[in-house]
């Protein structure tokens, strides 16, 4: 089977090629050279296909069109059954030139039929993996022979190493699903320990596991239940590993609740891509849930839109102004935030706030309650206090089940090509909502040229030239497309402000009071670089636009 | 309402119980009332085929704490089960599958009870159904035998039990919910932003007076006071002025509303320390959203017009309240006020006063409806809290599975198929995704297919296509149907764990919605395509 990168190349080329054609004539008249070579006729299929699609990139994929043709062939009763038709773009020349050919009719090369399911090439335990093997070893109406090889896919999966980030609600499901998808060598990273509130959905944990490391307990459970799978736990942060560690995996699947960790792994994987190194290319599959809703997305680093490109889909919650908390609270949440932000700092009832310590939450709750009473505000409860302070997101087993399985379904497809997967150049993002009926929206999120992580150009940043550097620095946290909490700023080799080390911070601190244009001499259109300790390897490029 | 009274009395300061801590993340979604409903639910799974999707569904119900479940499964555990079903292990081999599954599922939550069948005492599905108390819902998975299916269908009909059919094979799945009758939901959990109902075009006297008081010397107010007028008050004040200048009419067209918005923006003070006023920004931003003449939401309209034929419906509290709300609507030309005021820049005291004005009006409306309810035969036993909830949510109340005529299922399938195939022909123009109905047809045609021992039991394509043509004449000619049939043949009825887990997650969500009567369930079939990773809901 071709390597992931080769497969992708093939796919992209064949699709770019098809798209050119589709762009020309949607009805897709097909020149069936190979067929006519065989049968001496040009009249086999010159009419439009009965399958119709939507007219642009999110719509009928070029692949679907190929498949449509394939199905058309396979349903043609006059077609000789020993020559099973399979559509294949005439790609031999293109794969030598790695660039789309000029627009011309699409040539078909007919090779193998997939009319009836072919032979099964079983894995090492054929009886156990019977159902999986049918899918991963037999071609179907949506596979193509240059990308899918039934003989080798089970063996290829046996050798693959896959990384799961997070062993929580999604992570438990991911480990189960990957083990039952035929992945044999799985690693899992999670620094957290098990809390009682995990037990309503994190089904690999029991009451007696509370306090133990999630990664360790989850790995041991799945290893024991599914024989033949090896799961290596890492009870630490993802930031504790370097690129060499991540280089050993073929696919990374993320079930995280923190945007920051997601951005870190995304930036790391995008940075690891080296055109000349075949294995540097790691598909990232990411899932997330909230209540009855969630999303699953596939990122092919440097090729598709990355998590950073999609950051504005997760706008940070607007913060309540401090003056509201301090003097004019109106909502129970304002009273709780006041207790959390103002009263705690003033009274310091315990040396350090531990949001998991019921005693600490109780203290905040009582403070908030007193304040609410003073202002006649109703609705402060213990549960709300905990929710506001810990920023709790509601979570249930059912939604985790949907999203984690959607992610692992993509992982299986990427690993074997047994069906088209989410990614380039079509849909790469599935949104799921179960609040009102069930609604999925599967679409293509476009890559952004000015993405600070995967883009080529600097992102425009509207600023007031009269702002001080401090105002600029503060603004990065709130911008949905930046969300940088501790930014350091450079301009053309000149350091404007550094958060660390302390000596440099002290040295650059006076700049904070200077205005951008007059004080620091920055100009309209000038590029600045921003770094943040949360993304050690990335420098976010912005181009100032004075307003 | 009641909260206010409570906040005056010293609260009992206790942390959450062990159970509240364990279920914290879900109680935030369906509250104690939803949890209580789950805990009294008793669910039967009739399992067959590879048998993963039903078990994954149960897993997602055992974890949040359903009261009880039972599994009926005639299979014994085979090697192939261990490659697809997580709740079986090597020790299970050769044992009744229902026994091993039940044991492993019960490990997930000690508060849940579970039984397995067939066993020594109960040997058939028929005897299980006749000897058991009525189940809250029954789930069955394909390929089910036609005999067992007809047993379940007649049982469901007799006991008004919702039935859920699930079929998962290869990359495809679907499930269909068969509710015994029209299913109303009051607690639909609409989006916060959708629920704002401020009645700025029809202020009642208390609200109008309050706004007038605060704004009678609006130009003389200090910057602080002016900058802290709630936007509701600002809008009411300038609407009065607008009316005075426009023969008593409100801004109604888009042009008038944008003109009104410009006026509001123009009167904000800019010579103050902040160089602008946040409350006036809020007021301007709210103009287009809040200055709308209320209309009857389509969901509620359907309820008002629904013809009840089922005697059980006549007695239900929901319909008695619905009638009272309808009478209220006909009398006042508006719905009862929900009474919620969104947060807005304001002084604490003023905001609380405003909040109380809205709450008082909401309470008054609810009281009027409660009075009507209690004057109705059978209305005396209805919990006032139920009336309250209905009033708060009136605009979002929803009816699922409203019966539409006497059309048979077979005819409906043909109607839907015609529509879907027509849509697909237009899809390139309308930019709509292609129909997933072909998946349903391909799977439905193999819904009772049980694989034979030698693995050669799968029917030939032609036979499957002939079955499709029997359901929907001509559909066997459709290219995408033929593709789906081919893809289904690849799986030969085998499940992929991921697709089973995903489908089990969706079914569990739906079961939770039906059991708790919160959020909105599907109506009535969900199709999933694991190749393009998307769903479609159809009423079949
Ligand atoms: Zn990017």
CSV table of N, CA and C in Angstrom, one decimal, chain A residues 9-112:
chain,number,residue,atom,x,y,z
A,9,UNK,N,-1.1,12.4,-2.2
A,9,UNK,CA,-0.7,13.0,-3.4
A,9,UNK,C,-1.6,12.4,-4.5
A,10,UNK,N,-1.8,11.1,-4.5
A,10,UNK,CA,-2.6,10.5,-5.6
A,10,UNK,C,-4.0,11.1,-5.6
A,11,UNK,N,-4.5,11.2,-4.4
A,11,UNK,CA,-5.9,11.6,-4.2
A,11,UNK,C,-6.0,13.1,-4.6
A,12,UNK,N,-5.1,13.9,-4.2
A,12,UNK,CA,-5.2,15.3,-4.5
A,12,UNK,C,-5.1,15.5,-6.0
A,13,UNK,N,-4.1,14.8,-6.6
A,13,UNK,CA,-3.9,15.0,-8.0
A,13,UNK,C,-5.1,14.5,-8.8
A,14,UNK,N,-5.6,13.4,-8.4
A,14,UNK,CA,-6.8,12.9,-9.2
A,14,UNK,C,-8.0,13.8,-9.0
A,15,UNK,N,-8.1,14.4,-7.8
A,15,UNK,CA,-9.2,15.3,-7.6
A,15,UNK,C,-9.1,16.6,-8.2
A,16,UNK,N,-7.9,17.1,-8.2
A,16,UNK,CA,-7.6,18.4,-8.8
A,16,UNK,C,-8.0,18.2,-10.3
A,17,UNK,N,-7.5,17.1,-10.8
A,17,UNK,CA,-7.7,16.8,-12.2
A,17,UNK,C,-9.2,16.7,-12.5
A,18,UNK,N,-9.9,16.0,-11.7
A,18,UNK,CA,-11.4,15.9,-11.9
A,18,UNK,C,-12.1,17.2,-11.8
A,19,UNK,N,-11.6,18.0,-10.8
A,19,UNK,CA,-12.3,19.3,-10.6
A,19,UNK,C,-12.2,20.2,-11.8
A,20,UNK,N,-11.0,20.1,-12.4
A,20,UNK,CA,-10.8,20.9,-13.6
A,20,UNK,C,-11.9,20.6,-14.6
A,21,UNK,N,-12.1,19.3,-14.7
A,21,UNK,CA,-13.1,18.8,-15.7
A,21,UNK,C,-14.5,19.2,-15.2
A,22,UNK,N,-14.7,19.0,-13.9
A,22,UNK,CA,-16.1,19.3,-13.4
A,22,UNK,C,-16.4,20.8,-13.7
A,23,UNK,N,-15.3,21.6,-13.5
A,23,UNK,CA,-15.5,23.0,-13.7
A,23,UNK,C,-16.0,23.3,-15.1
A,24,UNK,N,-15.5,22.5,-16.0
A,24,UNK,CA,-15.8,22.8,-17.4
A,24,UNK,C,-17.3,22.4,-17.7
A,25,UNK,N,-17.6,21.2,-17.3
A,25,UNK,CA,-18.9,20.8,-17.7
A,25,UNK,C,-19.5,19.9,-16.6
A,26,UNK,N,-20.5,20.4,-15.9
A,26,UNK,CA,-20.9,19.7,-14.7
A,26,UNK,C,-21.6,18.4,-15.1
A,27,UNK,N,-22.2,18.3,-16.2
A,27,UNK,CA,-22.9,17.1,-16.5
A,27,UNK,C,-22.0,15.9,-16.7
A,28,UNK,N,-20.7,16.3,-16.9
A,28,UNK,CA,-19.7,15.3,-16.9
A,28,UNK,C,-19.8,14.2,-18.0
A,29,UNK,N,-19.6,14.7,-19.2
A,29,UNK,CA,-19.6,13.7,-20.3
A,29,UNK,C,-18.2,13.0,-20.2
A,30,UNK,N,-18.2,11.8,-20.3
A,30,UNK,CA,-17.0,11.1,-20.1
A,30,UNK,C,-16.5,10.4,-21.3
A,31,UNK,N,-15.2,10.6,-21.6
A,31,UNK,CA,-14.6,10.0,-22.7
A,31,UNK,C,-14.0,8.7,-22.2
A,32,UNK,N,-14.6,7.6,-22.7
A,32,UNK,CA,-14.1,6.3,-22.1
A,32,UNK,C,-13.2,5.6,-23.1
A,33,UNK,N,-12.0,6.2,-23.1
A,33,UNK,CA,-11.0,5.7,-24.0
A,33,UNK,C,-10.7,4.2,-23.8
A,34,UNK,N,-10.5,3.8,-22.6
A,34,UNK,CA,-10.1,2.4,-22.4
A,34,UNK,C,-11.2,1.5,-22.9
A,35,UNK,N,-12.4,1.9,-22.6
A,35,UNK,CA,-13.5,1.0,-23.0
A,35,UNK,C,-13.6,0.9,-24.5
A,36,UNK,N,-13.4,2.1,-25.1
A,36,UNK,CA,-13.6,2.1,-26.5
A,36,UNK,C,-12.4,1.4,-27.2
A,37,UNK,N,-11.3,1.4,-26.6
A,37,UNK,CA,-10.1,0.7,-27.1
A,37,UNK,C,-10.5,-0.8,-27.1
A,38,UNK,N,-11.2,-1.2,-26.1
A,38,UNK,CA,-11.5,-2.6,-26.0
A,38,UNK,C,-12.6,-3.0,-27.0
A,39,UNK,N,-13.6,-2.1,-27.1
A,39,UNK,CA,-14.8,-2.5,-27.8
A,39,UNK,C,-15.0,-1.8,-29.1
A,40,UNK,N,-14.0,-1.0,-29.4
A,40,UNK,CA,-14.1,-0.3,-30.7
A,40,UNK,C,-15.3,0.6,-30.9
A,41,UNK,N,-15.8,1.2,-29.8
A,41,UNK,CA,-16.9,2.1,-29.9
A,41,UNK,C,-16.7,3.3,-29.0
A,42,UNK,N,-17.2,4.4,-29.4
A,42,UNK,CA,-17.2,5.6,-28.6
A,42,UNK,C,-18.6,5.9,-28.0
A,43,UNK,N,-19.5,5.0,-28.1
A,43,UNK,CA,-20.8,5.3,-27.8
A,43,UNK,C,-21.3,4.7,-26.5
A,44,UNK,N,-20.4,4.2,-25.7
A,44,UNK,CA,-20.8,3.5,-24.6
A,44,UNK,C,-21.5,4.3,-23.5
A,45,UNK,N,-20.9,5.4,-23.2
A,45,UNK,CA,-21.6,6.3,-22.3
A,45,UNK,C,-21.2,7.7,-22.6
A,46,UNK,N,-21.9,8.3,-23.5
A,46,UNK,CA,-21.6,9.7,-23.8
A,46,UNK,C,-22.7,10.6,-23.2
A,47,UNK,N,-23.7,10.1,-22.6
A,47,UNK,CA,-24.8,10.9,-22.1
A,47,UNK,C,-24.4,11.3,-20.6
A,48,UNK,N,-25.1,12.3,-20.1
A,48,UNK,CA,-24.9,12.7,-18.7
A,48,UNK,C,-25.3,11.6,-17.8
A,49,UNK,N,-24.6,11.6,-16.7
A,49,UNK,CA,-24.9,10.5,-15.7
A,49,UNK,C,-26.2,10.9,-15.0
A,50,UNK,N,-26.8,9.9,-14.5
A,50,UNK,CA,-28.1,10.1,-13.8
A,50,UNK,C,-27.8,10.7,-12.4
A,51,UNK,N,-26.6,10.5,-11.9
A,51,UNK,CA,-26.3,11.0,-10.6
A,51,UNK,C,-26.0,12.5,-10.6
A,52,UNK,N,-26.7,13.2,-9.8
A,52,UNK,CA,-26.4,14.6,-9.8
A,52,UNK,C,-25.9,15.0,-8.5
A,53,UNK,N,-25.1,16.1,-8.5
A,53,UNK,CA,-24.5,16.6,-7.3
A,53,UNK,C,-24.7,18.1,-7.2
A,54,UNK,N,-24.2,18.6,-6.1
A,54,UNK,CA,-24.3,20.1,-6.0
A,54,UNK,C,-23.1,20.6,-6.7
A,55,UNK,N,-23.1,21.9,-7.0
A,55,UNK,CA,-22.2,22.4,-8.0
A,55,UNK,C,-20.9,23.0,-7.5
A,56,UNK,N,-20.5,22.8,-6.3
A,56,UNK,CA,-19.1,23.3,-6.0
A,56,UNK,C,-18.4,22.5,-5.0
A,57,UNK,N,-17.4,23.1,-4.4
A,57,UNK,CA,-16.5,22.2,-3.6
A,57,UNK,C,-17.1,21.4,-2.5
A,58,UNK,N,-18.1,22.0,-1.8
A,58,UNK,CA,-18.7,21.1,-0.7
A,58,UNK,C,-19.6,20.1,-1.3
A,59,UNK,N,-19.9,20.2,-2.6
A,59,UNK,CA,-21.0,19.5,-3.1
A,59,UNK,C,-20.5,18.1,-3.6
A,60,UNK,N,-21.0,17.7,-4.7
A,60,UNK,CA,-20.6,16.4,-5.1
A,60,UNK,C,-19.1,16.4,-5.3
A,61,UNK,N,-18.4,15.4,-4.7
A,61,UNK,CA,-17.0,15.4,-4.8
A,61,UNK,C,-16.6,14.8,-6.1
A,62,UNK,N,-15.4,15.2,-6.5
A,62,UNK,CA,-15.0,14.5,-7.7
A,62,UNK,C,-14.9,13.0,-7.5
A,63,UNK,N,-14.6,12.6,-6.3
A,63,UNK,CA,-14.6,11.2,-6.1
A,63,UNK,C,-15.9,10.6,-6.2
A,64,UNK,N,-16.9,11.3,-5.7
A,64,UNK,CA,-18.3,10.8,-5.8
A,64,UNK,C,-18.7,10.6,-7.3
A,65,UNK,N,-18.1,11.5,-8.1
A,65,UNK,CA,-18.4,11.5,-9.5
A,65,UNK,C,-17.8,10.2,-10.1
A,66,UNK,N,-16.5,10.0,-9.7
A,66,UNK,CA,-15.9,8.8,-10.1
A,66,UNK,C,-16.7,7.6,-9.8
A,67,UNK,N,-17.1,7.6,-8.5
A,67,UNK,CA,-17.9,6.5,-8.0
A,67,UNK,C,-19.2,6.3,-8.7
A,68,UNK,N,-19.7,7.5,-9.1
A,68,UNK,CA,-21.0,7.4,-9.8
A,68,UNK,C,-20.8,6.7,-11.1
A,69,UNK,N,-19.7,7.1,-11.8
A,69,UNK,CA,-19.4,6.4,-13.0
A,69,UNK,C,-19.1,5.0,-12.8
A,70,UNK,N,-18.4,4.7,-11.8
A,70,UNK,CA,-18.1,3.3,-11.5
A,70,UNK,C,-19.3,2.5,-11.3
A,71,UNK,N,-20.3,3.1,-10.5
A,71,UNK,CA,-21.5,2.4,-10.3
A,71,UNK,C,-22.3,2.2,-11.6
A,72,UNK,N,-22.2,3.2,-12.4
A,72,UNK,CA,-22.9,3.2,-13.6
A,72,UNK,C,-22.4,2.0,-14.5
A,73,UNK,N,-21.1,1.9,-14.5
A,73,UNK,CA,-20.5,0.8,-15.2
A,73,UNK,C,-20.9,-0.6,-14.6
A,74,UNK,N,-20.8,-0.6,-13.3
A,74,UNK,CA,-21.0,-1.9,-12.7
A,74,UNK,C,-22.5,-2.3,-12.8
A,75,UNK,N,-23.3,-1.3,-13.1
A,75,UNK,CA,-24.7,-1.7,-13.2
A,75,UNK,C,-25.1,-2.0,-14.7
A,76,UNK,N,-24.1,-1.8,-15.5
A,76,UNK,CA,-24.4,-2.0,-17.0
A,76,UNK,C,-24.4,-3.5,-17.3
A,77,UNK,N,-25.5,-4.1,-17.5
A,77,UNK,CA,-25.6,-5.5,-17.6
A,77,UNK,C,-24.8,-6.1,-18.8
A,78,UNK,N,-24.6,-5.2,-19.8
A,78,UNK,CA,-23.9,-5.8,-21.0
A,78,UNK,C,-22.4,-5.8,-20.8
A,79,UNK,N,-22.0,-5.3,-19.7
A,79,UNK,CA,-20.5,-5.3,-19.5
A,79,UNK,C,-20.0,-6.6,-19.1
A,80,UNK,N,-18.9,-7.0,-19.7
A,80,UNK,CA,-18.4,-8.4,-19.5
A,80,UNK,C,-17.9,-8.5,-18.0
A,81,UNK,N,-18.4,-9.5,-17.4
A,81,UNK,CA,-18.2,-9.6,-15.9
A,81,UNK,C,-16.7,-9.9,-15.6
A,82,UNK,N,-15.9,-10.5,-16.5
A,82,UNK,CA,-14.5,-10.7,-16.2
A,82,UNK,C,-13.7,-9.4,-16.2
A,83,UNK,N,-14.2,-8.4,-16.9
A,83,UNK,CA,-13.5,-7.1,-16.9
A,83,UNK,C,-14.3,-6.2,-16.0
A,84,UNK,N,-13.9,-6.3,-14.8
A,84,UNK,CA,-14.7,-5.5,-13.8
A,84,UNK,C,-14.3,-4.0,-13.9
A,85,UNK,N,-15.3,-3.2,-14.3
A,85,UNK,CA,-14.9,-1.8,-14.5
A,85,UNK,C,-14.5,-1.1,-13.2
A,86,UNK,N,-13.5,-0.4,-13.3
A,86,UNK,CA,-13.2,0.5,-12.1
A,86,UNK,C,-12.6,1.7,-12.7
A,87,UNK,N,-13.1,2.8,-12.3
A,87,UNK,CA,-12.6,4.0,-12.9
A,87,UNK,C,-11.4,4.5,-12.2
A,88,UNK,N,-10.5,4.9,-13.0
A,88,UNK,CA,-9.3,5.4,-12.5
A,88,UNK,C,-8.8,6.5,-13.3
A,89,UNK,N,-8.5,7.6,-12.7
A,89,UNK,CA,-7.9,8.7,-13.5
A,89,UNK,C,-6.6,8.3,-14.1
A,90,UNK,N,-6.4,8.8,-15.3
A,90,UNK,CA,-5.2,8.5,-16.0
A,90,UNK,C,-4.0,9.2,-15.3
A,91,UNK,N,-3.5,8.7,-14.3
A,91,UNK,CA,-2.7,9.5,-13.4
A,91,UNK,C,-1.2,9.3,-13.6
A,92,UNK,N,-0.8,8.3,-14.4
A,92,UNK,CA,0.6,8.0,-14.5
A,92,UNK,C,1.5,9.2,-14.8
A,93,UNK,N,1.0,10.0,-15.8
A,93,UNK,CA,1.8,11.2,-16.1
A,93,UNK,C,1.8,12.2,-15.0
A,94,UNK,N,0.6,12.3,-14.4
A,94,UNK,CA,0.5,13.4,-13.4
A,94,UNK,C,1.3,13.1,-12.2
A,95,UNK,N,1.4,11.9,-11.7
A,95,UNK,CA,2.1,11.6,-10.5
A,95,UNK,C,3.6,11.8,-10.8
A,96,UNK,N,4.0,11.9,-12.0
A,96,UNK,CA,5.4,12.2,-12.3
A,96,UNK,C,5.6,13.7,-12.2
A,97,UNK,N,4.7,14.4,-12.5
A,97,UNK,CA,4.8,15.9,-12.5
A,97,UNK,C,4.1,16.6,-11.4
A,98,UNK,N,3.6,16.1,-10.4
A,98,UNK,CA,3.1,16.7,-9.3
A,98,UNK,C,2.4,18.0,-9.5
A,99,UNK,N,1.7,18.2,-10.6
A,99,UNK,CA,0.9,19.4,-10.8
A,99,UNK,C,-0.3,19.1,-11.7
A,100,UNK,N,-1.3,19.8,-11.6
A,100,UNK,CA,-2.5,19.5,-12.4
A,100,UNK,C,-2.2,19.7,-13.8
A,101,UNK,N,-2.7,18.9,-14.7
A,101,UNK,CA,-2.6,19.1,-16.1
A,101,UNK,C,-3.6,20.1,-16.6
A,102,UNK,N,-3.4,20.6,-17.7
A,102,UNK,CA,-4.4,21.6,-18.2
A,102,UNK,C,-5.7,20.9,-18.5
A,103,UNK,N,-6.7,21.7,-18.5
A,103,UNK,CA,-8.1,21.2,-18.6
A,103,UNK,C,-8.2,20.4,-19.9
A,104,UNK,N,-8.7,19.2,-19.8
A,104,UNK,CA,-9.0,18.4,-20.9
A,104,UNK,C,-10.0,17.3,-20.5
A,105,UNK,N,-10.7,16.7,-21.4
A,105,UNK,CA,-11.6,15.6,-21.0
A,105,UNK,C,-10.9,14.6,-20.1
A,106,UNK,N,-11.7,14.0,-19.3
A,106,UNK,CA,-11.2,13.1,-18.4
A,106,UNK,C,-11.0,11.7,-19.0
A,107,UNK,N,-9.9,11.1,-18.8
A,107,UNK,CA,-9.7,9.8,-19.4
A,107,UNK,C,-9.9,8.7,-18.3
A,108,UNK,N,-10.5,7.7,-18.8
A,108,UNK,CA,-10.8,6.6,-17.8
A,108,UNK,C,-10.0,5.4,-18.2
A,109,UNK,N,-9.6,4.8,-17.1
A,109,UNK,CA,-8.8,3.6,-17.3
A,109,UNK,C,-9.6,2.5,-16.6
A,110,UNK,N,-10.0,1.5,-17.3
A,110,UNK,CA,-10.9,0.5,-16.6
A,110,UNK,C,-10.1,-0.7,-16.2
A,111,UNK,N,-10.1,-1.0,-15.0
A,111,UNK,CA,-9.4,-2.2,-14.5
A,111,UNK,C,-10.2,-3.2,-13.8
A,112,UNK,N,-10.6,-3.0,-12.6
A,112,UNK,CA,-11.2,-4.1,-11.9
A,112,UNK,C,-12.6,-3.7,-11.5
